Coordinates of C-alpha atoms and ligand atoms in Angstrom, one line a residue:
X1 CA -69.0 -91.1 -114.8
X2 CA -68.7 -92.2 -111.2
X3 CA -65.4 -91.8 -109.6
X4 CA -65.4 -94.7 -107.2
X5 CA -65.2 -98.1 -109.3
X6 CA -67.8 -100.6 -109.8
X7 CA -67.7 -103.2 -106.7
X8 CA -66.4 -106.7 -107.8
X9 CA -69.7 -108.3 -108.2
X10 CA -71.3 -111.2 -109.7
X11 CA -73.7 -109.4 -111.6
X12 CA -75.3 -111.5 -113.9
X13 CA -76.0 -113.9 -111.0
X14 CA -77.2 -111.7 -108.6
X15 CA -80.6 -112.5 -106.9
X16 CA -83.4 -110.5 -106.2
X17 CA -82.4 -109.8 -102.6
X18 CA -80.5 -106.6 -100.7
X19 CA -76.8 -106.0 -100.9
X20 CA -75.4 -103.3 -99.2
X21 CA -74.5 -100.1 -100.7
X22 CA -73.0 -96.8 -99.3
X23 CA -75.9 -94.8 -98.7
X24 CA -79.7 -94.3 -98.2
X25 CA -81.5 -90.9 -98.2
X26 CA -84.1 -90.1 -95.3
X27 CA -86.6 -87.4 -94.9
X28 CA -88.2 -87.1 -91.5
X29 CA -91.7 -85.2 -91.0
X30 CA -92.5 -83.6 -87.8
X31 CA -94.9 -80.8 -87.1
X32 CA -96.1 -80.7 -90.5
X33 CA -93.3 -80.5 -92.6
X34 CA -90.6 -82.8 -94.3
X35 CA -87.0 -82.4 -93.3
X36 CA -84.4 -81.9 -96.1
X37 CA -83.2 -85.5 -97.3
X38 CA -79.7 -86.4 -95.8
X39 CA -77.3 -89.3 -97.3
X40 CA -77.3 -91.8 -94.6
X41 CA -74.5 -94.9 -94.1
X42 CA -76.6 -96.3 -91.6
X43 CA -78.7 -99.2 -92.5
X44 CA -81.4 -99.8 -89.2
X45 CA -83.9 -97.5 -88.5
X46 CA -84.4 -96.8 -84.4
X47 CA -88.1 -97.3 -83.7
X48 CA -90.2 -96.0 -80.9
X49 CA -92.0 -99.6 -79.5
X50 CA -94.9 -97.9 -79.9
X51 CA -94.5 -96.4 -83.2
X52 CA -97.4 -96.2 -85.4
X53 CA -96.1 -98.3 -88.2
X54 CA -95.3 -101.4 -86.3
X55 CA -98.7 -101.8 -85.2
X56 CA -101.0 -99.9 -87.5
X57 CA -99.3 -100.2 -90.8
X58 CA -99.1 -96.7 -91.8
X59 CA -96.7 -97.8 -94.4
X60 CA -96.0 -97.8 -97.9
X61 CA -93.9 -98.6 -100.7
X62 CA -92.6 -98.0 -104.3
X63 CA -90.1 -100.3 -106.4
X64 CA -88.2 -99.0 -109.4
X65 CA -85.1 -99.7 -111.3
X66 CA -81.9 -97.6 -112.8
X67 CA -80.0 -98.8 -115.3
X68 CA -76.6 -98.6 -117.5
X69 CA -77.7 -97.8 -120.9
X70 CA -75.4 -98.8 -123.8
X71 CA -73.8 -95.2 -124.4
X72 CA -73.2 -95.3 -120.8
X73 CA -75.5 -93.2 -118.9
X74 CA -77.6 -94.0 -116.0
X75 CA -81.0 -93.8 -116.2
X76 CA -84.2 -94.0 -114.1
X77 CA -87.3 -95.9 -115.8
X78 CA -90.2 -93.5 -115.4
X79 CA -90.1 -92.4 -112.0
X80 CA -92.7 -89.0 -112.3
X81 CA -95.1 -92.2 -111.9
X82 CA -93.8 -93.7 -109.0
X83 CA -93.9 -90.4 -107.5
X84 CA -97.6 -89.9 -108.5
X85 CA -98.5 -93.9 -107.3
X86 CA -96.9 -93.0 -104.0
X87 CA -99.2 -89.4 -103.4
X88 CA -102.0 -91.8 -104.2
X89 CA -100.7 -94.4 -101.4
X90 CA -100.5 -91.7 -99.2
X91 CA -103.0 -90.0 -99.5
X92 CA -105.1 -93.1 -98.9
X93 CA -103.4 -93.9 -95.9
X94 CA -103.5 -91.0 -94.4
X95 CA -99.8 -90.0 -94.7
X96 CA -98.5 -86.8 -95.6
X97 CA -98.1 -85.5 -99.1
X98 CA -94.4 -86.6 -100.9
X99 CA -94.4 -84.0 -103.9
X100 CA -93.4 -85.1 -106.9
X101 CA -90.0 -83.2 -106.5
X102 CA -89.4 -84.2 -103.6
X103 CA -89.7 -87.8 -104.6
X104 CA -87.6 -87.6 -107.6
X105 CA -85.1 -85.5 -106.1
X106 CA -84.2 -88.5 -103.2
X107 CA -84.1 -90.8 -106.2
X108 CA -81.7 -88.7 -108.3
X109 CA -80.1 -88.3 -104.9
X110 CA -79.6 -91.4 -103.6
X111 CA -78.7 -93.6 -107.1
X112 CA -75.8 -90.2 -108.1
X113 CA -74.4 -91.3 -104.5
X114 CA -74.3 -95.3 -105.4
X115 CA -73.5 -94.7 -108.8
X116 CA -70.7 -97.3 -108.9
X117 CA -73.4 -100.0 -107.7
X118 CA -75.5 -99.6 -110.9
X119 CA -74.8 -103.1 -112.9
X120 CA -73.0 -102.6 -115.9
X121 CA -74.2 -102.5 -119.1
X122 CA -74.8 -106.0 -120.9
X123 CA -75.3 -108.0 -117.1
X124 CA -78.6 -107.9 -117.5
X125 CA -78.5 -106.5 -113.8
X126 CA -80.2 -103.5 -112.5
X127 CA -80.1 -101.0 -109.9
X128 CA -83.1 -101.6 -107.4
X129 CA -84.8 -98.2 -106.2
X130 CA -87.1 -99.0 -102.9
X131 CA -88.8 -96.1 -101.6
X132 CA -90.8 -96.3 -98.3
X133 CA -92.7 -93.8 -95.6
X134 CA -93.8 -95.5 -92.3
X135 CA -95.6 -93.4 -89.4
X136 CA -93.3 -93.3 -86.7
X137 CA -94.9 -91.1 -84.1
X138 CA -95.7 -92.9 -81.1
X139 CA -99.6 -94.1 -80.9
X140 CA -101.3 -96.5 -78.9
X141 CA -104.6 -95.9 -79.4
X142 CA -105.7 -96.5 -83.4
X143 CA -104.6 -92.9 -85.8
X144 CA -102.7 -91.1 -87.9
X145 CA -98.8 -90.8 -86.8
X146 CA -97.7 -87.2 -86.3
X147 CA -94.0 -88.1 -87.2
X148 CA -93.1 -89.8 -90.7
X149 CA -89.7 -91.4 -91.8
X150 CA -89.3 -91.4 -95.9
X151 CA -86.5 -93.3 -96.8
X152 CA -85.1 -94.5 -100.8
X153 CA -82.3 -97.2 -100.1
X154 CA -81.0 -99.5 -103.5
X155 CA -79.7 -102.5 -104.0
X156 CA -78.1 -104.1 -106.9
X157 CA -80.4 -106.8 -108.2
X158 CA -79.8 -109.6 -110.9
X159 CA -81.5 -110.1 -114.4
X160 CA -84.8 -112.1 -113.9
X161 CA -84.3 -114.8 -116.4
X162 CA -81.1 -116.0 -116.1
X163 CA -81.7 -119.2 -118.5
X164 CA -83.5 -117.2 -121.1
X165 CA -87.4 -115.7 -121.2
X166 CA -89.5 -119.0 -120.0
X167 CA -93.0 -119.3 -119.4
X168 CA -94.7 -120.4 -116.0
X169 CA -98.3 -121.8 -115.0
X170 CA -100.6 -120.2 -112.1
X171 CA -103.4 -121.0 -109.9
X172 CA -106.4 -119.1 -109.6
X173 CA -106.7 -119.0 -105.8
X174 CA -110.4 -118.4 -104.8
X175 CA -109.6 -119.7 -100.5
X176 CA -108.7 -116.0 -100.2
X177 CA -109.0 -112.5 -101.8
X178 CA -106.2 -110.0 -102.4
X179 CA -108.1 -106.6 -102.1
X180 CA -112.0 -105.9 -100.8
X181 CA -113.5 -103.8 -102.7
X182 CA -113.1 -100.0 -102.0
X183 CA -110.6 -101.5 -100.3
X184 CA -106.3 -100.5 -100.6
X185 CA -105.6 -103.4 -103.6
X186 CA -105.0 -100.5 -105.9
X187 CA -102.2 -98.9 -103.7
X188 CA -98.7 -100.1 -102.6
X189 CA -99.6 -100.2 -98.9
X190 CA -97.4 -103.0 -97.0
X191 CA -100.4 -104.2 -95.5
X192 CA -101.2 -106.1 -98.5
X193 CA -98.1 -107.9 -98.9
X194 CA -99.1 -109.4 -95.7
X195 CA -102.6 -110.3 -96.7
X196 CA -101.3 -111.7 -99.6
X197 CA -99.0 -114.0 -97.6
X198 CA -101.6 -117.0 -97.6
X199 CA -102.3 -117.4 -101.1
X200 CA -99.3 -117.1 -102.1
X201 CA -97.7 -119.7 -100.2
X202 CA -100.8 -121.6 -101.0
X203 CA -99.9 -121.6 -104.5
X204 CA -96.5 -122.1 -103.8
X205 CA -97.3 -125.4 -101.8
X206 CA -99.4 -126.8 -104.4
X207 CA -96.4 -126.1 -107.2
X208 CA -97.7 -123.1 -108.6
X209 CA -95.0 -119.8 -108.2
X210 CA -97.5 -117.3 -109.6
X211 CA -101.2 -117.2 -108.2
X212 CA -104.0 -115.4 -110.2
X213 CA -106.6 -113.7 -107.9
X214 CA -110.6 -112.9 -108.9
X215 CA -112.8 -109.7 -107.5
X216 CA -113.6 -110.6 -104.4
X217 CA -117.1 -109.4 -104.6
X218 CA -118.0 -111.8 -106.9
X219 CA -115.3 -114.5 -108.3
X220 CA -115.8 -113.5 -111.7
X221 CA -113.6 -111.1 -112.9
X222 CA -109.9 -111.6 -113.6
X223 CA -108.0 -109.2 -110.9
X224 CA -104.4 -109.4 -110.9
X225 CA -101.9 -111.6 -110.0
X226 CA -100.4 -111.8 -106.7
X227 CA -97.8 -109.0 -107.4
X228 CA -97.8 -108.3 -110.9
X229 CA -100.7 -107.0 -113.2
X230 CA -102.9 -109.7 -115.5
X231 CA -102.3 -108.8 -120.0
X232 CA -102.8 -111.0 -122.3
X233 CA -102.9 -111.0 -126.2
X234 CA -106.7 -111.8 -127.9
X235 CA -106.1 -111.6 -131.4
X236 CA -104.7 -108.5 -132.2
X237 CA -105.7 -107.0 -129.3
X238 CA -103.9 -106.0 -126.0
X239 CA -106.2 -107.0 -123.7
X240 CA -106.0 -105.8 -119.6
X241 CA -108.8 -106.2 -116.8
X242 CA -110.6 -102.8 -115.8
X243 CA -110.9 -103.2 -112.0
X244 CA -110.9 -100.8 -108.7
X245 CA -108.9 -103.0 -106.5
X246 CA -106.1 -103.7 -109.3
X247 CA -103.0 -102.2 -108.2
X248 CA -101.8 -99.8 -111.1
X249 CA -98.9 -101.2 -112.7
X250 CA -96.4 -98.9 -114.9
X251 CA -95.0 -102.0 -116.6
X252 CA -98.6 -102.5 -117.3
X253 CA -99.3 -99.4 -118.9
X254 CA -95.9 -98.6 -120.7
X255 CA -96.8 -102.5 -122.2
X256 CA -99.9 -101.0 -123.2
X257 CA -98.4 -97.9 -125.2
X258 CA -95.6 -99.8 -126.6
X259 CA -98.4 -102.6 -128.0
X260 CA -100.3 -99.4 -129.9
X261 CA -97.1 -98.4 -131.3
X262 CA -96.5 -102.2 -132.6
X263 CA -99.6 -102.2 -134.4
X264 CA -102.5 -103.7 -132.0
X265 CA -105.5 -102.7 -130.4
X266 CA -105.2 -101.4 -126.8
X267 CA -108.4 -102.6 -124.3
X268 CA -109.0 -102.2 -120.6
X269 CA -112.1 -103.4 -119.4
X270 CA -113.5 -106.3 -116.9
X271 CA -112.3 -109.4 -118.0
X272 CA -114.4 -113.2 -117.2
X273 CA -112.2 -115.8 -115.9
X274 CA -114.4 -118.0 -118.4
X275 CA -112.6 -115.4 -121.3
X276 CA -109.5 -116.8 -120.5
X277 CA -110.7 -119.4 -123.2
X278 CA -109.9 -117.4 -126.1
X279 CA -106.6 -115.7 -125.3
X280 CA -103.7 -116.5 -127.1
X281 CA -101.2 -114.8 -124.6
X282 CA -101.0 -114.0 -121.4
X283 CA -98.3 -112.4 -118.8
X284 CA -97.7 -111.5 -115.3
X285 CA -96.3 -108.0 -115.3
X286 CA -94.3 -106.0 -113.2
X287 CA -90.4 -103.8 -112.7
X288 CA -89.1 -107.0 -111.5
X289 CA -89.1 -109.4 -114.3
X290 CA -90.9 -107.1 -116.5
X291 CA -93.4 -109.9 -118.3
X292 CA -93.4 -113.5 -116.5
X293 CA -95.4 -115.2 -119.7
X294 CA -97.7 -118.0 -118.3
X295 CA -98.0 -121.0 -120.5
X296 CA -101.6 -122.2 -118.6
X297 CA -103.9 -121.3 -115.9
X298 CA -105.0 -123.9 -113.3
X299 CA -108.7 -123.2 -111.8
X300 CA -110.3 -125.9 -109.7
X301 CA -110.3 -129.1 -112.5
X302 CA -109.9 -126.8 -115.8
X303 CA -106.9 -125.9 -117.3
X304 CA -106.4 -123.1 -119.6
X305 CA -103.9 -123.4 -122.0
X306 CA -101.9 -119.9 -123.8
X307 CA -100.0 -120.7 -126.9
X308 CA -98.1 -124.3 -127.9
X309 CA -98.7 -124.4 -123.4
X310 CA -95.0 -123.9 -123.0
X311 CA -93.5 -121.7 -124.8
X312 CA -93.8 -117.5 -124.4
X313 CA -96.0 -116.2 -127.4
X314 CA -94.0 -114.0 -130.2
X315 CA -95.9 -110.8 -129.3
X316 CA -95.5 -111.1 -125.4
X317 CA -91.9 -111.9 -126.7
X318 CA -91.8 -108.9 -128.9
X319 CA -92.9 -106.3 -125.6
X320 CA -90.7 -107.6 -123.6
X321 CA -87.7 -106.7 -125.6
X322 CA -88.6 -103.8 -126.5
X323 CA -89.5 -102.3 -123.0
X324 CA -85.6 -103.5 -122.4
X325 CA -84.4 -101.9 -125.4
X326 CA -85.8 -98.8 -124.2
X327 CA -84.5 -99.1 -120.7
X328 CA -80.9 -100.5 -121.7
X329 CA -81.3 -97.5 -124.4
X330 CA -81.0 -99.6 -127.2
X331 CA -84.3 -98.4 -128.4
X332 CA -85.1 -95.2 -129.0
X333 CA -87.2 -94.0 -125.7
X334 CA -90.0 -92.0 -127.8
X335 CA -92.3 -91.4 -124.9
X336 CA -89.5 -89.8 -122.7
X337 CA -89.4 -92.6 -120.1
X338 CA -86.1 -92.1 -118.8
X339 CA -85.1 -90.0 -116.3
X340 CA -81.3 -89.7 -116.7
X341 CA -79.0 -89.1 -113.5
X342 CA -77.2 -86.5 -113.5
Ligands
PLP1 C1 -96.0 -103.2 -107.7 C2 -97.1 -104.1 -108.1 C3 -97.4 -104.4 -109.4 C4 -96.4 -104.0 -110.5 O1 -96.3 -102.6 -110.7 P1 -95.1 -102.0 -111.5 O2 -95.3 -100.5 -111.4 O3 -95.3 -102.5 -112.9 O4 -93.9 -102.5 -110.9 C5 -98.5 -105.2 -109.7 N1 -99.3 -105.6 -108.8 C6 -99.1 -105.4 -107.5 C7 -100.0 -105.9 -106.5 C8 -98.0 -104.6 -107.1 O5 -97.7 -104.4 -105.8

């Protein structure tokens, strides 16, 4: 247990925003290799003006949680595949390797040093893991940095549903596209966080706080939504879209595993926006709120409606508190998800 004692914060009504904490860890790569990761108090970064990040976008991200389990540990939800998303990133972006160790040692790292920030147990609050790696060498003319900054900072975050598990309703946005094809949509770059600025607000303005985007080859397909992953429930069948430019989402595939061990059928393949017809359930999923289930989907004049078109479905229902359970460790964690910090 952590010797320092918990800060006196709201918990339970925290928002998903950054509170500060007593330390980050930073890794700094020069002349081909990484430094060894030092606990930080600071919380700016000094920047060259001409660094390659702020003009380039050699940058990339991760987003994870720790949590207070019941019996009092501290836990990390799956982070070997955070590790494994972010050599992907890189390596697509033409950033230097982050091994797996390294990774998960600045996460054990930097959450043992804020130990006392992790929400307690029954808040419904979590501890909020951002890792990043920017190019920092100077470069004016367009290519790789030759100096790297990878930093983990956390922050305290709030439970997402603070009134309960409610349902939402999206827009298909077809004015822009998330990811080309062949494209970065299926990495955490930050570049697409900017791109995805537009639609976004776009929903937003028209009422909708989810937006659900096609393949933008040909407006068929169902992609993903803005930031979370597209599952539904047809039948009894767990049912995702199969797509290159789909970023790949853990909650998404710990859903998926945890729906086989319920009892249903597990499929991932291209899904037709006209299929969203027959569903019976659909969610937006992600580490932030988990499963956001949507009630209806708006596209153009049609309206698609999930359910009694209000209310979240019992099997969406039924993953979502059992992905908790395991992460609160009120369920047994049978796949060996957690990573406990030690
Ligand atoms: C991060 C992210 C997700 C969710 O991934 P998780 O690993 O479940 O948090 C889904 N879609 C996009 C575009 C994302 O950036």
């Amino acid at each position: 247990m952590s010797e320092k004692t918990k800060p006196n914060l709201n918990w339970a009504e925290l928002e998903f925003g950054y509170i500060k904490t007593d330390f980050n860890i930073r890794y700094h790569y020069k002349n081909g290799a990484w430094s060894q990761g030092e606990l930080a108090k600071e919380e700016t970064v000094n920047l060259h003006i001409a660094a390659q990040c702020l003009h380039y976008a050699q940058a990339a991200f991760e987003g994870l949680k720790a949590f207070e389990t019941k019996d009092k540990r501290i836990v990390v939800f799956r982070p070997d595949q955070n590790a494994k998303r972010m050599q992907t990133t890189c390596e697509r972006l033409f950033i230097p390797d982050i091994s797996e160790e390294m990774f998960l040692d600045a996460v054990q790292k930097v959450v043992k040093a804020n130990e006392h920030f992790v929400p307690p147990y029954g808040t419904g609050a979590s501890l909020y893991i951002r890792p990043f790696v920017v190019g920092t060498g100077v470069r004016v003319g367009v290519g790789p940095a030759d100096e790297y900054d990878f930093i983990v900072f956390v922050t305290p975050v709030g439970p997402y549903y603070k009134g309960g598990f409610k349902s939402v309703e999206a827009l298909v946005v077809e004015k822009f596209d998330r990811a080309a094809p062949l494209g970065v949509g299926h990495i955490k770059a930050g570049g697409n966080y900017a791109a995805g600025l537009s639609g976004d607000q776009y929903g937003k303005s028209k009422g909708f706080p989810v937006v659900l985007y096609l393949d933008s080859k040909e407006h068929k397909y169902i992609d993903e939504f803005g930031t979370s992953n597209f599952i539904s429930i047809k039948g009894d069948t767990y049912l995702t879209p199969k797509s290159d430019s789909i970023l790949a989402s853990i909650t998404n595939d710990s859903l998926g595993i945890i729906a086989v061990d319920m009892g249903l059928k597990y499929e991932r393949r291209p899904v037709l926006i006209t299929e969203l017809d027959g569903l019976d359930e659909v969610g937006a999923v992600g580490t932030a709120a988990i499963i956001t289930p949507i009630s209806k989907i708006h596209h153009g004049d049609k309206v698609y409606v999930f359910g009694d078109g209000e209310n979240p479905g019992q099997n969406l229902t039924k993953l979502y508190s059992s992905l908790r359970g395991i992460q609160y460790g009120e369920c047994e964690d049978k796949h060996n998800w957690l990573m406990e910090i030690k």
